[in-house]
PDB file of C-alpha atoms in Angstrom:
ATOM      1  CA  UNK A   1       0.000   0.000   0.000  1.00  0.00           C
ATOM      2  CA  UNK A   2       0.702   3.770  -0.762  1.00  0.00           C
ATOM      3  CA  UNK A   3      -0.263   6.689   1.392  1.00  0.00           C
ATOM      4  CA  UNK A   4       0.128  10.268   1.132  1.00  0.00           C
ATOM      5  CA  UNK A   5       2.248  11.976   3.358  1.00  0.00           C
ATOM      6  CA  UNK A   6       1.114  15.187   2.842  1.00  0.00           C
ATOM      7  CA  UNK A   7      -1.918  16.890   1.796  1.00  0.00           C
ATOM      8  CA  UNK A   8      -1.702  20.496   0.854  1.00  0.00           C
ATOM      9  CA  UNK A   9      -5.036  22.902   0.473  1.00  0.00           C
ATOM     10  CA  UNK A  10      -5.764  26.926  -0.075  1.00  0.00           C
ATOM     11  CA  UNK A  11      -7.263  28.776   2.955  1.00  0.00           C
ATOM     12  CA  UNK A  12      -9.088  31.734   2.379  1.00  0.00           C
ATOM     13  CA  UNK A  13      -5.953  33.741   3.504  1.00  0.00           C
ATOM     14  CA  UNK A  14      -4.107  32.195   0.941  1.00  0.00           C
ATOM     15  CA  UNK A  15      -1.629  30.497   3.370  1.00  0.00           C
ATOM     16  CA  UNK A  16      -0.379  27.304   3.256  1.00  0.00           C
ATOM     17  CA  UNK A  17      -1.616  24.998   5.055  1.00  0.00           C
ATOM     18  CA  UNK A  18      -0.287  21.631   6.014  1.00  0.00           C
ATOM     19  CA  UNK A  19      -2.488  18.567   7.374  1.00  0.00           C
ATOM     20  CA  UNK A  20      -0.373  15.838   8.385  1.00  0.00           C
ATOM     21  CA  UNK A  21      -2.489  12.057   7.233  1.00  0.00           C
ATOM     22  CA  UNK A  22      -4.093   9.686   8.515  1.00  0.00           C
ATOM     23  CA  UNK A  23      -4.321   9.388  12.360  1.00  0.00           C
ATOM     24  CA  UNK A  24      -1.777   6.554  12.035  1.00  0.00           C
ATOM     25  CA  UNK A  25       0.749   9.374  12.036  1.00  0.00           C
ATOM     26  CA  UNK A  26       0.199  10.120  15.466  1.00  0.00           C
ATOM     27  CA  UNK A  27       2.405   6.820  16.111  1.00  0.00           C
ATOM     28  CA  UNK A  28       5.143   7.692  18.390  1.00  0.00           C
ATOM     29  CA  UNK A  29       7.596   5.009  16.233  1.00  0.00           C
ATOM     30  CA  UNK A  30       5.864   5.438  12.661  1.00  0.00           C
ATOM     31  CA  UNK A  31       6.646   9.566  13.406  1.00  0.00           C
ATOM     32  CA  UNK A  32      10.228   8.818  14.534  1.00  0.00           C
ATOM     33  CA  UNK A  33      10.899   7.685  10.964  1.00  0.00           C
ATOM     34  CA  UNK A  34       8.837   9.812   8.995  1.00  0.00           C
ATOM     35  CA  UNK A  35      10.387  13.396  11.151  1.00  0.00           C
ATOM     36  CA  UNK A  36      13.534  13.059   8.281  1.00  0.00           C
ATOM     37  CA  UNK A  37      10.759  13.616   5.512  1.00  0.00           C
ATOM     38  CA  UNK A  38       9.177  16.373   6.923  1.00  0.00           C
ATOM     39  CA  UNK A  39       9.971  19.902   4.624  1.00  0.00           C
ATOM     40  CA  UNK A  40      10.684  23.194   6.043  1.00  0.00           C
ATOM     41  CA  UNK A  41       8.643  25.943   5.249  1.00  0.00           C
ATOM     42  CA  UNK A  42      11.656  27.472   3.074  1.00  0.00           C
ATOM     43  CA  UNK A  43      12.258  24.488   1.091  1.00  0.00           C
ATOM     44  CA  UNK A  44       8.901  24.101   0.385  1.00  0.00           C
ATOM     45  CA  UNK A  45       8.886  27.630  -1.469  1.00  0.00           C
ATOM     46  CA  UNK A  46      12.048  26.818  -2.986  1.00  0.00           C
ATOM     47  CA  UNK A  47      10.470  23.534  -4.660  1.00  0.00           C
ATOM     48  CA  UNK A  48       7.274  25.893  -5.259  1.00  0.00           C
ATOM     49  CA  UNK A  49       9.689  28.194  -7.272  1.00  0.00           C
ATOM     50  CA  UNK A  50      11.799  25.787  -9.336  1.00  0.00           C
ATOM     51  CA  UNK A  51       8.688  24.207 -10.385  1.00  0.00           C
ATOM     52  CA  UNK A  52       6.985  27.313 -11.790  1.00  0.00           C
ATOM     53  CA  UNK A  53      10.343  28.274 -13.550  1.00  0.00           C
ATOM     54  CA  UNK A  54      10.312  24.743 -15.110  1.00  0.00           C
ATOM     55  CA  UNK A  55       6.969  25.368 -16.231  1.00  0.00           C
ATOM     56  CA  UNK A  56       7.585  28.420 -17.554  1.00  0.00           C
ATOM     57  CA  UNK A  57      10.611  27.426 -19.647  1.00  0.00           C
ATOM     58  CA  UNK A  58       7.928  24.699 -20.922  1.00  0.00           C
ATOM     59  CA  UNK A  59       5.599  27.632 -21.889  1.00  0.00           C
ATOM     60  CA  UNK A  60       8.376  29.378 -23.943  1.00  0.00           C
ATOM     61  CA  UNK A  61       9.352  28.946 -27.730  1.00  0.00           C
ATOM     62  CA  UNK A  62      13.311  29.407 -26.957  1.00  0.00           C
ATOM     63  CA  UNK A  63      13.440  27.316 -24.015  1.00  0.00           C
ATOM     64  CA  UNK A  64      11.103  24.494 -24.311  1.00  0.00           C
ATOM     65  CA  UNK A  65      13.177  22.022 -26.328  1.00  0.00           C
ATOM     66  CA  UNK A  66      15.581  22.320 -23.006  1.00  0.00           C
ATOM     67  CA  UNK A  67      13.122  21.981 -20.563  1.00  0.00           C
ATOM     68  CA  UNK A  68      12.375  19.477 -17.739  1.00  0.00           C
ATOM     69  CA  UNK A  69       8.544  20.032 -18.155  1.00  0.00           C
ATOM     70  CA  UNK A  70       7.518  20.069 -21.515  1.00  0.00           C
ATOM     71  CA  UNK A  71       4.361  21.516 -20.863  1.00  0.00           C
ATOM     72  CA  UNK A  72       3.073  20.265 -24.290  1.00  0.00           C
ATOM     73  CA  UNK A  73       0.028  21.619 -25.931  1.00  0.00           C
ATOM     74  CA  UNK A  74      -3.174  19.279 -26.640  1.00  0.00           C
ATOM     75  CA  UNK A  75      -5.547  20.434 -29.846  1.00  0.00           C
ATOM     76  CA  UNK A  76      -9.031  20.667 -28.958  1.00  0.00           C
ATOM     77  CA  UNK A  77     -10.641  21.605 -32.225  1.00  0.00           C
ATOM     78  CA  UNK A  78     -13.865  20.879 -31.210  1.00  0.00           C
ATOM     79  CA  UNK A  79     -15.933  19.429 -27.931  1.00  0.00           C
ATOM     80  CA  UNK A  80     -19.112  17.105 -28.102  1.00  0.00           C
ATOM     81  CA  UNK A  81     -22.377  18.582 -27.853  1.00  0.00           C
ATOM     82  CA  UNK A  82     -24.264  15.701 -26.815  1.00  0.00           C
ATOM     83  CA  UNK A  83     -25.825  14.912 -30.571  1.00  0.00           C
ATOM     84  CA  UNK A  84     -23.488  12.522 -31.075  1.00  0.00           C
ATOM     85  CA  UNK A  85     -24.460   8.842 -31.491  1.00  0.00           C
ATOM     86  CA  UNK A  86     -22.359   5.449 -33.014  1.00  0.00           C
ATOM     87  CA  UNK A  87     -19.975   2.691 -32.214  1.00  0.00           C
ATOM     88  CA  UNK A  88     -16.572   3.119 -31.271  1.00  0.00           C
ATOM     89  CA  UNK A  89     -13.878   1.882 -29.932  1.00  0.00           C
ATOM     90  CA  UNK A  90     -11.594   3.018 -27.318  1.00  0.00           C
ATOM     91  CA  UNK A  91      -7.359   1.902 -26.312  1.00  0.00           C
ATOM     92  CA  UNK A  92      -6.014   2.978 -23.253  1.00  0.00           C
ATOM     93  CA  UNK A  93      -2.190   2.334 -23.083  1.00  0.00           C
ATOM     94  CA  UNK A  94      -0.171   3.453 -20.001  1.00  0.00           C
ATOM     95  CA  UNK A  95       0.764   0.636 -18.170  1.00  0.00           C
ATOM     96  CA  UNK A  96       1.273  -3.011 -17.777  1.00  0.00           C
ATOM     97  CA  UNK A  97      -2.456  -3.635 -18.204  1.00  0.00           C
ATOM     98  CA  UNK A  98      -3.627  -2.243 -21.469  1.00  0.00           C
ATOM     99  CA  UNK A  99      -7.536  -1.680 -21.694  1.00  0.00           C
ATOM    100  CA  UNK A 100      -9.819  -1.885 -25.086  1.00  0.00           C
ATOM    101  CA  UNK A 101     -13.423  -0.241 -24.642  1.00  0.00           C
ATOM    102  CA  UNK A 102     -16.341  -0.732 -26.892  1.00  0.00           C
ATOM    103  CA  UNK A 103     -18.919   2.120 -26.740  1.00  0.00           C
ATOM    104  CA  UNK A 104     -21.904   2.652 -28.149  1.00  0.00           C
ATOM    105  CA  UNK A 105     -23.522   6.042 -28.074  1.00  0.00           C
ATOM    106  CA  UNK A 106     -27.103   6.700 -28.328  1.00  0.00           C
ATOM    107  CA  UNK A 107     -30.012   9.168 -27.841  1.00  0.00           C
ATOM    108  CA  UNK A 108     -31.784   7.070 -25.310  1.00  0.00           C
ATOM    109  CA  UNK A 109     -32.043   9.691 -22.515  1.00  0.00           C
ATOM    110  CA  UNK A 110     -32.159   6.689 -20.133  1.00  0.00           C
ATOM    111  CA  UNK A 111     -29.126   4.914 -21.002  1.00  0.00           C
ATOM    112  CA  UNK A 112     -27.394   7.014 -23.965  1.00  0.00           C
ATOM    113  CA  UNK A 113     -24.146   5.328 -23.613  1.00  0.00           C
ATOM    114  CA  UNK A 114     -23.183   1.412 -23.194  1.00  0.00           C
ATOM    115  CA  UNK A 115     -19.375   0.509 -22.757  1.00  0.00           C
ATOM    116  CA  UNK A 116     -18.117  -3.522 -23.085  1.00  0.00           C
ATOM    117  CA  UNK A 117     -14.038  -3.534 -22.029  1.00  0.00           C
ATOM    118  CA  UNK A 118     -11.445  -5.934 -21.421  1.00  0.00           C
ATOM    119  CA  UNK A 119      -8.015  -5.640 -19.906  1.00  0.00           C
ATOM    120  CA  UNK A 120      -5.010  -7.637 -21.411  1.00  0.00           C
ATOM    121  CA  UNK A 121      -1.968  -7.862 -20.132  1.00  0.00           C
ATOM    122  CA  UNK A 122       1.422  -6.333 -21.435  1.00  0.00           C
ATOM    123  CA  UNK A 123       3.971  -8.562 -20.684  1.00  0.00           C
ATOM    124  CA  UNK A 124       7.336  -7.066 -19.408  1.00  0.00           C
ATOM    125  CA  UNK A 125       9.238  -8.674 -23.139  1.00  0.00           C
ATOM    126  CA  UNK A 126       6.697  -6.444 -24.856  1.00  0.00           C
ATOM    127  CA  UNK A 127       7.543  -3.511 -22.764  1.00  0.00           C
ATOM    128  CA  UNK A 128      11.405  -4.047 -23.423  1.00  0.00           C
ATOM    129  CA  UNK A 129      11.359  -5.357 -26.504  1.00  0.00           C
ATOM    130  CA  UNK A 130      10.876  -3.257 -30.222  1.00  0.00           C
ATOM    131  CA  UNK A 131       8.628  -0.617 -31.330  1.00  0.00           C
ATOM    132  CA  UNK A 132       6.704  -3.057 -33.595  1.00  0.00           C
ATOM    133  CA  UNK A 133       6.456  -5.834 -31.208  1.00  0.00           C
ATOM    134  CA  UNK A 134       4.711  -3.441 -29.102  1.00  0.00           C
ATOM    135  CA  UNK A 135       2.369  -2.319 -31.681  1.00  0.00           C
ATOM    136  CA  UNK A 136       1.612  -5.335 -32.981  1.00  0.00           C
ATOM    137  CA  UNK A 137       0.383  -6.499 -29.650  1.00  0.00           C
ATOM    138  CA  UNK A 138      -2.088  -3.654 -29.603  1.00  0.00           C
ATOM    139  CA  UNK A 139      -3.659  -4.553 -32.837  1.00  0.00           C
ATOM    140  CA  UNK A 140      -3.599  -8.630 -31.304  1.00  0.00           C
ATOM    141  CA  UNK A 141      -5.651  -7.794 -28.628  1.00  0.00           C
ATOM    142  CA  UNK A 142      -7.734  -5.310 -30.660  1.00  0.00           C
ATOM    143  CA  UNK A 143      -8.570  -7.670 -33.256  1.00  0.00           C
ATOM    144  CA  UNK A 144      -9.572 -10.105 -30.127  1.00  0.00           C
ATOM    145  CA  UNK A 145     -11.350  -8.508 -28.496  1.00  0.00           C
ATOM    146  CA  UNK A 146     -13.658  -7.348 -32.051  1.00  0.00           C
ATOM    147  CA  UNK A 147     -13.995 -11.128 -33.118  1.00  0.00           C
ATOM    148  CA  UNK A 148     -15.376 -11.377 -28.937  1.00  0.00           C
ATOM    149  CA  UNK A 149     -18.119  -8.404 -30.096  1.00  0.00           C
ATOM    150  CA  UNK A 150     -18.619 -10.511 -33.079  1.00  0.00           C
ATOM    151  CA  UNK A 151     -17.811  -7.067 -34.928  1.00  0.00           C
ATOM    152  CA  UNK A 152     -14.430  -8.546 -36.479  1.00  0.00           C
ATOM    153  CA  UNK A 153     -15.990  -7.113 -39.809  1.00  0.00           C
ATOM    154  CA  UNK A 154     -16.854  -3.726 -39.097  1.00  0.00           C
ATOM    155  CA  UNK A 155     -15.051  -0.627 -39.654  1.00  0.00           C
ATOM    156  CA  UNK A 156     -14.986   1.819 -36.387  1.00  0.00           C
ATOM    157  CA  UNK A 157     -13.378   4.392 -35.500  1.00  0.00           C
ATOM    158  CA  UNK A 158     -10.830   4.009 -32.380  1.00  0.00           C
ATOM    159  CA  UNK A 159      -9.928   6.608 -29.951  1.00  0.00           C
ATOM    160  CA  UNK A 160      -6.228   5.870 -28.592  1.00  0.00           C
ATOM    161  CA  UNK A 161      -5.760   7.073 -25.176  1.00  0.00           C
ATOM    162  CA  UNK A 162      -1.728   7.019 -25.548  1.00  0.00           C
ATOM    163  CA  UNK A 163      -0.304   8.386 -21.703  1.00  0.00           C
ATOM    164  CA  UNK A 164       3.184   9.419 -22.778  1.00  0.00           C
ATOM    165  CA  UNK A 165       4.620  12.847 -23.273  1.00  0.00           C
ATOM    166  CA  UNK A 166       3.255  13.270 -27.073  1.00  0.00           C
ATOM    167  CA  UNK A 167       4.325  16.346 -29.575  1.00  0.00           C
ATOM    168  CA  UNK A 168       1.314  16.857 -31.608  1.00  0.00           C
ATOM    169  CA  UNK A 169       0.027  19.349 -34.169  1.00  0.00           C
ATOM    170  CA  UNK A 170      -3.605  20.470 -35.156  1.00  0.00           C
ATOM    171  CA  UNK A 171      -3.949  17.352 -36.840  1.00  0.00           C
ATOM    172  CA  UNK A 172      -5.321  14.660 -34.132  1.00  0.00           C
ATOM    173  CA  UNK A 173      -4.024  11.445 -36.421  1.00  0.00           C
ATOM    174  CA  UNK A 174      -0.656  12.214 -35.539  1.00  0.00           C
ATOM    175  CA  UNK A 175       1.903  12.207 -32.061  1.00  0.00           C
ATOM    176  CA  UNK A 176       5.599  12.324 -31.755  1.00  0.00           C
ATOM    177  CA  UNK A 177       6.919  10.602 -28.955  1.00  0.00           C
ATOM    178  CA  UNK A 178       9.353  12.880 -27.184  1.00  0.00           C
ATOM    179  CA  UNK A 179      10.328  10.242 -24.873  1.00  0.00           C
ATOM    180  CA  UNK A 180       8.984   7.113 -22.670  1.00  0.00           C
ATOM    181  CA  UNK A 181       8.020   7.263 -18.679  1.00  0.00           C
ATOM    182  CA  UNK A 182       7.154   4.856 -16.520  1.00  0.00           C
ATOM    183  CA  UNK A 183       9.209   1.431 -17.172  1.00  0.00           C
ATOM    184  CA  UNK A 184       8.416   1.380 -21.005  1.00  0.00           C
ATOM    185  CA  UNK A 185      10.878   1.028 -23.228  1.00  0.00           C
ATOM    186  CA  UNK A 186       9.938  -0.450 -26.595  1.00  0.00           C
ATOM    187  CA  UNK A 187      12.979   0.655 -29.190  1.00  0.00           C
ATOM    188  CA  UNK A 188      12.448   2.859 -32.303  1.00  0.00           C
ATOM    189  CA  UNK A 189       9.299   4.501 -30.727  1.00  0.00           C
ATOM    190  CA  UNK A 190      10.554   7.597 -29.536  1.00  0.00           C
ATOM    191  CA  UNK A 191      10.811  10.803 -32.034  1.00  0.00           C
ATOM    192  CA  UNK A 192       8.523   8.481 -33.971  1.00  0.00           C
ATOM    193  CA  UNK A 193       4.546   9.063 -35.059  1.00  0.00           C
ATOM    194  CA  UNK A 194       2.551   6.345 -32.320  1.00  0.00           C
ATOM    195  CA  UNK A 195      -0.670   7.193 -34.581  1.00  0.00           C
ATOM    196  CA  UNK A 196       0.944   5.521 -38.062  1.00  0.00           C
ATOM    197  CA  UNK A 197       2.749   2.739 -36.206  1.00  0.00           C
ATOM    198  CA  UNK A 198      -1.063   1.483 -34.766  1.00  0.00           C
ATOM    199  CA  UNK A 199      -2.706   2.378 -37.927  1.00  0.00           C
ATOM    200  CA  UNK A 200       0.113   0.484 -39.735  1.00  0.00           C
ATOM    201  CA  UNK A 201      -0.122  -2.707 -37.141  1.00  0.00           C
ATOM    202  CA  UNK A 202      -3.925  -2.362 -37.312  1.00  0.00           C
ATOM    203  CA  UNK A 203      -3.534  -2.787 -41.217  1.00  0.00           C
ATOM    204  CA  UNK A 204      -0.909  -5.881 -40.452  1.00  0.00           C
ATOM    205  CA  UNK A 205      -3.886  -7.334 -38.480  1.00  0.00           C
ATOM    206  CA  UNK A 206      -6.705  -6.993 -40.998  1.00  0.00           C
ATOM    207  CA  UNK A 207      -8.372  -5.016 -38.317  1.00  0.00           C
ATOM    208  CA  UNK A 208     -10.704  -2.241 -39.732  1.00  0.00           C
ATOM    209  CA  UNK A 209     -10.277   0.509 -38.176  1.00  0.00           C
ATOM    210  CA  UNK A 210      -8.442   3.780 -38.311  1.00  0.00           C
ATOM    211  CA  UNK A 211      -7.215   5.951 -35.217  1.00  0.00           C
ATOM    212  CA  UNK A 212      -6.819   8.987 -33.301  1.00  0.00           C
ATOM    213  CA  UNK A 213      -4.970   9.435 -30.205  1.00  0.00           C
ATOM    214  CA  UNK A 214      -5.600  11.516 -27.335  1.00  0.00           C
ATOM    215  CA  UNK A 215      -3.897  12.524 -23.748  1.00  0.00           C
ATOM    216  CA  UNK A 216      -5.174  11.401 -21.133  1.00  0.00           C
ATOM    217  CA  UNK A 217      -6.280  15.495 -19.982  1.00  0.00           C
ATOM    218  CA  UNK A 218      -8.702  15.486 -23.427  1.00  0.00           C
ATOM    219  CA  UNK A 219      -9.352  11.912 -22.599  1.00  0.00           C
ATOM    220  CA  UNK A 220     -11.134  13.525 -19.229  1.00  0.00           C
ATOM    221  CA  UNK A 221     -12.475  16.225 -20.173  1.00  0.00           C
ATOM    222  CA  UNK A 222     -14.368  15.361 -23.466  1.00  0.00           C
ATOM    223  CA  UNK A 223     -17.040  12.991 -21.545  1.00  0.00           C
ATOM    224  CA  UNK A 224     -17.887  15.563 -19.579  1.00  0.00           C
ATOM    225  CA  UNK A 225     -18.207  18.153 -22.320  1.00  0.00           C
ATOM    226  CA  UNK A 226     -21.316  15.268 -23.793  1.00  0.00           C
ATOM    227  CA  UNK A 227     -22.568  15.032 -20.300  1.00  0.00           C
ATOM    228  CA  UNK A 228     -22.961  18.966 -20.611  1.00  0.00           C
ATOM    229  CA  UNK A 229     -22.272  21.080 -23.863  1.00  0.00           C
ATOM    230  CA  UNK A 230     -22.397  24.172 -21.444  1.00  0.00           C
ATOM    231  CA  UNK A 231     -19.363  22.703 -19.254  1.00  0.00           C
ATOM    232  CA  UNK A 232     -21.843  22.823 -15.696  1.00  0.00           C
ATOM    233  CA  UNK A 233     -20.616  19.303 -14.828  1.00  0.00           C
ATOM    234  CA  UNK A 234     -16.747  18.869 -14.499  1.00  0.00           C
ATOM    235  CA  UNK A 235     -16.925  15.194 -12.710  1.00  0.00           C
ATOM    236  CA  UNK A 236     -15.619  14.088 -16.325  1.00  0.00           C
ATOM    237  CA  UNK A 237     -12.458  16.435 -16.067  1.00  0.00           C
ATOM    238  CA  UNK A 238     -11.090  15.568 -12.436  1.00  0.00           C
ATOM    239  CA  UNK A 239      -8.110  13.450 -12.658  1.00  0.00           C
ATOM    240  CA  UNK A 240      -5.576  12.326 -10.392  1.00  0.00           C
ATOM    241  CA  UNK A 241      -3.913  15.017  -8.770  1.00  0.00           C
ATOM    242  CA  UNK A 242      -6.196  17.795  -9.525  1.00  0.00           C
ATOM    243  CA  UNK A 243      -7.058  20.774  -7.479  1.00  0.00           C
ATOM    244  CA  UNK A 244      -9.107  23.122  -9.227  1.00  0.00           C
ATOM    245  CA  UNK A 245     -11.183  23.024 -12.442  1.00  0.00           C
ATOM    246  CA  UNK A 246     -13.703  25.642 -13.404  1.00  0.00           C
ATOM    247  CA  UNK A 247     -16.511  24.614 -15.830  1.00  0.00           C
ATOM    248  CA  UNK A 248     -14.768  25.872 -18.555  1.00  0.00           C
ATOM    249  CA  UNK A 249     -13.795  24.468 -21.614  1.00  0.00           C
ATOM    250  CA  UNK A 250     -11.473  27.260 -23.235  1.00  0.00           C
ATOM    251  CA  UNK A 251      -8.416  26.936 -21.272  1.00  0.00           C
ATOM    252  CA  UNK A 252      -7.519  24.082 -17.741  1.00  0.00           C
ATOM    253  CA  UNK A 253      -6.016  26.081 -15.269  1.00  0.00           C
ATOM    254  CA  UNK A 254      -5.151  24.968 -12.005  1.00  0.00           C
ATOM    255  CA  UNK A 255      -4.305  21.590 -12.794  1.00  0.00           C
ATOM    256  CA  UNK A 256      -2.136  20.654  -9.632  1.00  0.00           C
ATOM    257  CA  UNK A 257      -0.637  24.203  -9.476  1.00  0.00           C
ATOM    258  CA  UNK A 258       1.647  24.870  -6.391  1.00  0.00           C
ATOM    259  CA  UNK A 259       1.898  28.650  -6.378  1.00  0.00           C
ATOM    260  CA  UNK A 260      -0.006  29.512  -3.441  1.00  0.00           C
ATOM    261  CA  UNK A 261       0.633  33.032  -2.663  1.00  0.00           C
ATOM    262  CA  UNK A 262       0.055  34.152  -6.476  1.00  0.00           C
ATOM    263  CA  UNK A 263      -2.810  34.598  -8.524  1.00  0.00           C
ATOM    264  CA  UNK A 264      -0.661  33.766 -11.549  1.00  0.00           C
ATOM    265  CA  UNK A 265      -1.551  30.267 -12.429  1.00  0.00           C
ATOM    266  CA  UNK A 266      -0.471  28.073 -15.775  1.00  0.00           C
ATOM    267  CA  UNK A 267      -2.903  27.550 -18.567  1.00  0.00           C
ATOM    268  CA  UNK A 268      -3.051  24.854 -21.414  1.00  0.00           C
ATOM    269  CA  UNK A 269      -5.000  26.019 -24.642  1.00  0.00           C
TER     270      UNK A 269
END
């Protein structure tokens, strides 16, 4: 198990605050250990300030190929108004267990959307191994789990979920790699386009379908954009780690932002 040390909120002052989780803490011999981790009030701003220069390097033109935090833009050229109706299909790649959706949307006002999913596994030689093997083993399991919905035959549209720092452009059928997190590291994928390497192992397959990828921010906040074309329910856009998210749709602000005694927050078009 995994706990958080620390939980950090705004007062109305604007003063940090510090609550010390859960009770557990209170341990005279759990505390003993932990007193080492505990962060002055100094350092604390001085990890508050490197991070918003970080950012801010991300944010500019001359600095951003340098920087530590990319801050990389996501293309929203449009948001769901809640017309929308069909069958799609959905890939979610980010970890060892990689997730295929089927959803169908409809205008029943009772149940407008039905999802089907199944997680498969992505073994640890897949992770390691080359670009294509990993691609290929997307398009295995896709094609799988479509001969499961009996709709081996059909040709849907799939919405790839791909949660790895991604330069994109306007144009949503293509993402640059900039580099792999987590413990992936499939060769000849990075500074290459993810979109044409699925479509192309999607092809291999005889699967018939063609994609577009996504980050897992859009990923968030499009469903709630259907569940509300005038942005009044956010549920849709909170992801891990978030503080605060107004119902707007124009720009995300706030998006675990550490700057407590500013009004000057990050945004991401």
């Amino acid at each position: 198990h995994s706990y958080n040390l620390f939980t950090f909120f705004f007062c109305p002052e604007n003063e940090m605050k510090l609550t010390i989780l859960p009770p557990w803490f209170l341990c005279p011999q759990i505390d003993k250990y932990l007193y080492s981790m505990r962060l002055s009030d100094e350092t604390l701003k001085d990890i508050m300030n490197r991070f918003r220069r970080e950012m801010e390097d991300g944010l500019g033109h001359g600095t951003n190929p340098t920087a530590t935090v990319k801050m990389l833009p996501t293309f929203v050229r449009s948001i769901p108004d809640g017309s929308e109706k069909g069958d799609f299909i959905a890939l979610d790649l980010g970890g060892s267990n990689f997730r295929i959706l089927r959803v169908k949307v409809t205008q029943d006002k009772k149940q407008p959307v039905q999802m089907e999913s199944q997680v498969y596994e992505t073994p640890d030689d897949i992770i390691h191994g080359s670009g294509t093997q990993l691609f290929d083993h997307v398009a295995e399991c896709l094609g799988d789990f479509m001969e499961k919905q009996k709709i081996k035959d059909k040709k849907l549209p799939v919405g790839f979920t791909f949660s790895f720092p991604c330069a994109q452009s306007n144009v949503l059928e293509y993402a640059v790699l900039v580099t792999w997190t987590k413990k992936f590291k499939a060769s000849g994928v990075e500074g290459t386009d993810v979109v044409k390497l699925l479509n192309k192992a999607i092809k291999k397959r005889g699967v018939g379908s063609r994609s577009r990828v996504a980050r897992n921010t859009k990923k968030k906040l499009t469903p709630a954009s259907w569940v509300d074309a005038e942005g009044n329910d956010d549920r849709g856009a909170l992801h891990h780690g978030s503080r605060v998210l107004p119902p707007s749709f124009t720009h995300l602000r706030n998006l675990s932002w550490m700057w407590w005694r500013s009004s000057t927050t990050p945004w991401a078009p």
